[in-house]
């Protein structure tokens, strides 16, 4: 079952579209995802879910990490006093009101990036995770370059090459739940433009992003920090831009102008890659190539752009807590900065993003328990 977590000190991490089993960790960060194996999926299981009318999603995940010292200071520095009251101190007062602190943070609409840029030296108490949680996620990892399968899908339309590609995708999905695809058909300039556009959104002044800050999920555009802020035991150190691209896409004017063109373009390219991968997965399960398309699996799509900014106390919190992802598949784009880890068997394994590659994460919906 996929899970992932993040926390960052010297790097800023922005990602878009996550789903499956992965764990990001650089020297001062951790981003965890646990994976369950895809065994066999029968037509009966597909039909069972289909008849129950689950709304299943394809997710796009784009990640960008850049040295935090290159970021420009923003006007949020003017709000030190407000966040100073929420920050954890060496001796937290017994009168600490967690609900009030969370509400103040949420209503500021600054997110953790604004909080980070306000100059705090300690994080708000509601971001601090229990020692047991942190210790469980700090298991040793092993670097295995190339361990996570890398699959060239350029021959997908070749009668001679396609059977081998189907086999590789099937085996990777079954044993890892993660793999990278290269020669997928998305032009390199599109990959670069998408990353730069998501960075551009998160680096805007607070007042520009605040217009999109809300907690109404399911359609349109939403910018917020921690979807589960009011439900979780400990908040995580990230902000998110979310755009629901289907089944009912937003009016283009709703998408922030700074990334509007790129988000719309990426949706088309990423959907094409997702459709190709689902065809291969379907064939690998002994089904017709177009089975998933007929079941409208690619109609519901979500773009999620996470930002994991500099954290003054990275050892006390996580960028995203360990979790599994419930969608069909995720198409992930990174700027190739190391940090992603996958739990394979009993070890966390580094994923080394390949140039121009996209990381595919098999969602829980396609897994047998």
XYZ file of C-alpha atoms in Angstrom:
369
model
C 0.000 0.000 0.000
C 1.501 3.338 -1.013
C 2.571 5.939 1.466
C 4.705 8.993 1.514
C 6.055 11.670 3.779
C 8.148 14.790 3.429
C 10.075 17.255 5.475
C 12.644 19.660 4.197
C 15.336 21.870 5.681
C 17.682 23.154 2.986
C 15.489 22.471 -0.019
C 12.131 23.579 -1.196
C 10.044 20.806 -2.671
C 7.083 21.388 -4.921
C 5.177 18.463 -6.293
C 2.160 17.950 -8.430
C 0.079 14.838 -8.555
C 0.877 12.136 -6.136
C -0.499 8.680 -5.797
C 0.897 5.335 -4.723
C 3.827 4.234 -2.641
C 6.662 6.519 -2.250
C 8.832 8.264 0.264
C 10.813 11.429 -0.266
C 13.905 11.929 1.774
C 16.946 14.056 1.156
C 19.529 14.841 3.807
C 17.048 16.779 5.880
C 13.734 15.457 4.674
C 11.492 12.477 4.684
C 8.571 11.726 2.410
C 7.174 8.241 2.853
C 4.921 5.964 0.939
C 4.298 2.309 1.552
C 3.322 -0.034 -1.231
C 1.265 -3.150 -1.483
C 1.813 -5.480 -4.385
C -0.413 -5.683 -7.388
C -1.110 -9.367 -7.783
C -3.917 -10.242 -10.161
C -6.966 -8.220 -11.044
C -9.886 -10.020 -12.592
C -12.680 -8.688 -14.738
C -15.043 -9.503 -11.867
C -13.202 -7.145 -9.526
C -13.241 -4.366 -12.105
C -16.955 -4.818 -12.681
C -17.639 -4.943 -8.955
C -16.080 -1.522 -8.419
C -17.655 -0.148 -11.567
C -21.165 -1.167 -10.525
C -20.659 0.501 -7.163
C -19.990 3.680 -9.135
C -16.806 4.631 -7.363
C -15.374 7.855 -8.649
C -11.801 6.854 -9.291
C -9.089 9.316 -10.148
C -5.969 9.558 -12.202
C -3.560 11.823 -10.378
C -0.709 13.836 -11.780
C 2.221 14.480 -9.523
C 4.929 16.974 -10.394
C 7.815 17.658 -8.041
C 10.265 20.490 -7.930
C 13.059 20.917 -5.398
C 15.230 23.972 -5.343
C 17.707 25.428 -2.839
C 15.612 27.458 -0.426
C 18.207 30.217 -0.255
C 17.436 31.132 -3.873
C 13.861 32.049 -3.006
C 12.931 35.693 -2.781
C 11.532 37.044 0.452
C 7.856 37.899 0.253
C 5.592 40.340 2.123
C 4.631 37.628 4.616
C 7.661 38.735 6.661
C 5.362 41.420 7.982
C 3.394 38.885 10.020
C 6.009 37.627 12.458
C 4.036 38.493 15.565
C 0.982 36.454 14.633
C 2.918 33.297 13.906
C 5.292 33.851 16.800
C 2.356 33.188 19.117
C 1.709 29.862 17.400
C 5.301 28.700 17.243
C 6.538 26.051 19.611
C 8.960 27.264 22.248
C 11.436 25.427 24.442
C 8.828 25.369 27.173
C 5.358 25.434 25.651
C 2.801 27.118 27.935
C 0.229 24.856 29.541
C -2.493 27.179 28.271
C -1.763 26.251 24.659
C -5.022 26.169 22.701
C -4.434 23.830 19.750
C -7.792 24.465 18.089
C -7.285 28.213 18.245
C -3.753 27.954 16.860
C -4.891 25.841 13.911
C -7.763 28.192 13.171
C -5.491 31.240 13.244
C -3.032 29.566 10.915
C -5.734 28.489 8.479
C -7.475 31.838 8.436
C -4.189 33.620 7.705
C -4.219 31.832 4.302
C -0.417 32.000 4.264
C 0.269 28.299 4.348
C 3.529 26.855 5.609
C 5.510 28.703 2.962
C 4.322 31.998 4.370
C 4.998 30.711 7.849
C 8.507 29.666 6.836
C 9.214 33.019 5.226
C 7.954 34.907 8.280
C 11.299 34.212 9.933
C 10.200 31.737 12.608
C 12.890 29.665 14.287
C 10.526 27.055 15.729
C 7.414 25.478 14.272
C 3.865 25.694 15.650
C 3.150 22.917 18.106
C 0.379 21.394 16.005
C 2.994 20.506 13.369
C 5.039 18.423 15.805
C 4.628 14.671 15.319
C 4.889 12.054 18.092
C 8.395 10.599 18.580
C 7.126 7.123 17.731
C 5.809 8.292 14.365
C 9.056 10.005 13.521
C 11.209 7.077 14.608
C 9.139 4.623 12.571
C 9.703 6.703 9.453
C 13.423 7.058 9.933
C 14.266 3.487 9.080
C 17.523 3.070 7.238
C 17.370 3.269 3.472
C 19.515 1.709 0.843
C 20.623 3.321 -2.354
C 20.044 1.000 -5.262
C 20.525 2.960 -8.481
C 18.225 1.586 -11.123
C 16.429 -0.728 -8.694
C 13.041 0.776 -9.436
C 12.285 -0.397 -12.991
C 12.796 2.011 -15.872
C 10.706 1.112 -18.914
C 11.114 2.457 -22.427
C 7.647 2.644 -23.979
C 8.711 4.060 -27.345
C 7.808 0.735 -28.984
C 4.282 0.636 -27.611
C 2.822 0.550 -31.135
C 5.299 -2.002 -32.428
C 3.971 -5.549 -32.876
C 7.435 -6.857 -32.066
C 8.126 -4.666 -29.011
C 4.727 -4.297 -27.336
C 4.541 -7.780 -25.713
C 7.846 -7.161 -23.936
C 6.716 -3.727 -22.749
C 3.475 -5.226 -21.418
C 5.497 -7.841 -19.527
C 7.812 -5.209 -18.024
C 4.890 -3.047 -16.883
C 3.049 -6.047 -15.429
C 6.106 -7.252 -13.518
C 6.985 -3.787 -12.231
C 3.421 -3.173 -11.057
C 3.315 -6.519 -9.317
C 6.683 -6.382 -7.580
C 7.150 -2.657 -6.979
C 3.978 -0.675 -7.613
C 6.324 1.962 -8.999
C 8.259 2.320 -12.228
C 9.613 5.041 -14.474
C 8.719 5.436 -18.128
C 10.930 7.055 -20.728
C 10.238 7.960 -24.356
C 6.632 8.503 -23.328
C 5.834 11.140 -25.935
C 5.690 14.259 -23.743
C 8.078 16.884 -25.186
C 10.886 18.018 -22.896
C 9.805 21.704 -23.081
C 6.385 20.721 -21.712
C 8.001 19.019 -18.719
C 10.145 22.081 -18.017
C 7.286 24.523 -18.499
C 5.050 22.583 -16.119
C 7.638 22.515 -13.347
C 8.372 26.217 -13.766
C 4.672 27.088 -13.735
C 3.995 25.270 -10.466
C 7.051 26.909 -8.941
C 5.737 30.228 -10.191
C 2.442 29.750 -8.400
C 3.991 28.890 -5.057
C 6.515 31.716 -5.256
C 3.837 34.368 -5.731
C 3.244 36.953 -3.002
C 0.849 35.861 -0.279
C -2.006 38.091 -1.442
C -1.989 36.493 -4.912
C -2.266 32.936 -3.589
C -4.737 33.818 -0.824
C -7.456 34.382 -3.443
C -7.493 30.631 -4.060
C -7.236 29.512 -0.439
C -10.296 27.490 0.566
C -11.427 24.078 1.794
C -13.995 23.020 -0.779
C -12.662 19.864 -2.400
C -13.952 17.999 -5.429
C -14.090 20.598 -8.184
C -12.519 23.783 -9.421
C -9.297 25.146 -7.962
C -8.172 25.041 -4.345
C -5.068 26.260 -2.583
C -4.655 25.203 1.043
C -2.277 23.787 3.587
C -3.064 20.225 4.682
C -6.396 18.946 3.383
C -6.889 17.210 6.725
C -5.704 20.128 8.862
C -8.700 19.955 11.200
C -8.819 16.142 11.328
C -5.232 15.015 11.677
C -3.422 14.515 14.977
C -0.397 16.433 13.658
C -0.248 18.700 10.621
C 2.368 18.241 7.902
C 4.724 20.806 6.423
C 3.263 21.413 2.981
C 0.928 23.601 0.929
C -1.076 22.374 -2.045
C -2.506 23.738 -5.261
C -5.237 21.400 -6.472
C -7.057 21.558 -9.778
C -9.830 19.071 -10.542
C -9.505 18.563 -14.294
C -12.312 16.040 -14.639
C -14.956 14.854 -14.928
C -16.040 18.501 -14.834
C -13.043 20.704 -15.628
C -12.880 24.213 -14.214
C -13.483 27.242 -16.372
C -10.024 28.159 -17.607
C -10.249 31.598 -15.984
C -10.513 29.878 -12.578
C -7.000 28.458 -12.903
C -4.326 30.895 -11.660
C -2.992 32.879 -14.583
C 0.621 32.240 -13.596
C 0.217 28.530 -14.395
C -3.015 28.359 -16.421
C -1.596 27.538 -19.832
C 0.815 24.961 -18.453
C -1.758 23.219 -16.254
C -4.153 22.799 -19.165
C -1.375 21.551 -21.438
C -0.028 19.157 -18.819
C -3.463 17.665 -18.258
C -3.655 16.641 -21.893
C -0.146 15.202 -22.043
C -0.346 13.408 -18.702
C -3.737 11.915 -19.577
C -2.220 10.530 -22.763
C 0.592 8.878 -20.777
C -1.881 7.541 -18.220
C -4.034 6.051 -20.974
C -1.004 4.327 -22.503
C 0.044 2.865 -19.165
C -3.487 1.698 -18.375
C -3.633 -0.054 -21.741
C -0.430 -1.899 -20.894
C -1.683 -2.762 -17.414
C -4.962 -4.027 -18.846
C -3.151 -6.266 -21.309
C -0.865 -7.466 -18.545
C -3.946 -8.610 -16.632
C -5.194 -10.547 -19.653
C -7.896 -8.013 -20.495
C -8.594 -6.036 -23.646
C -6.270 -3.015 -24.029
C -9.169 -0.550 -23.958
C -10.923 -2.016 -20.903
C -9.914 0.766 -18.502
C -10.761 3.418 -21.075
C -14.225 1.895 -21.553
C -14.716 2.056 -17.797
C -13.959 5.805 -18.023
C -11.022 5.482 -15.631
C -9.318 8.525 -17.122
C -12.342 10.806 -16.968
C -11.743 11.855 -13.358
C -8.374 13.555 -12.965
C -6.800 15.693 -10.285
C -3.708 17.845 -10.420
C -2.107 18.427 -7.033
C 0.883 20.720 -6.671
C 2.507 20.409 -3.270
C 5.095 22.777 -1.899
C 7.398 21.682 0.938
C 9.290 24.822 1.990
C 12.245 25.323 4.306
C 11.497 24.069 7.814
C 13.424 25.395 10.840
C 12.858 22.137 12.774
C 12.704 19.327 10.196
C 13.340 16.638 12.802
C 10.019 17.386 14.502
C 7.614 17.217 11.570
C 6.906 15.613 8.218
C 6.187 17.031 4.809
C 3.462 14.420 4.331
C 2.688 11.600 6.720
C 2.887 7.948 5.715
C -0.151 7.118 3.673
C -1.553 5.107 0.801
C -3.158 6.571 -2.305
C -6.605 5.464 -3.459
C -6.620 6.343 -7.156
C -5.946 4.403 -10.341
C -2.448 5.597 -11.186
C -0.300 8.661 -10.726
C 1.889 10.262 -13.327
C 4.751 11.980 -11.508
C 7.167 14.545 -12.859
C 10.197 15.693 -10.871
C 13.099 18.039 -11.466
C 15.405 15.085 -10.804
C 16.564 16.156 -7.359
C 16.990 12.948 -5.316
C 14.683 12.341 -2.387
C 12.008 9.911 -3.509
C 12.069 6.517 -1.801
C 9.909 3.449 -2.249
C 9.401 0.762 0.350
C 10.236 -2.503 -1.383
C 9.875 -5.595 0.774
C 11.435 -4.412 4.068
C 13.677 -1.626 2.789
C 13.255 1.960 1.712
C 14.877 2.220 -1.694
C 16.010 5.437 -3.357
C 14.437 6.327 -6.668
C 16.833 8.099 -8.988
C 14.693 10.089 -11.462
C 15.936 9.555 -14.998
C 16.278 12.513 -17.390
C 12.974 13.168 -19.127
C 11.303 10.298 -17.325
C 7.922 10.137 -15.610
C 7.314 8.102 -12.472
C 4.235 5.887 -12.486
C 2.616 4.966 -9.193
C -0.043 2.224 -9.143
C -3.021 3.320 -7.053
C -4.886 1.296 -4.463
C -7.858 0.853 -6.774
C -5.813 -1.514 -8.928
C -4.609 -3.635 -6.044
C -5.914 -6.870 -4.635
C -5.927 -7.262 -0.913
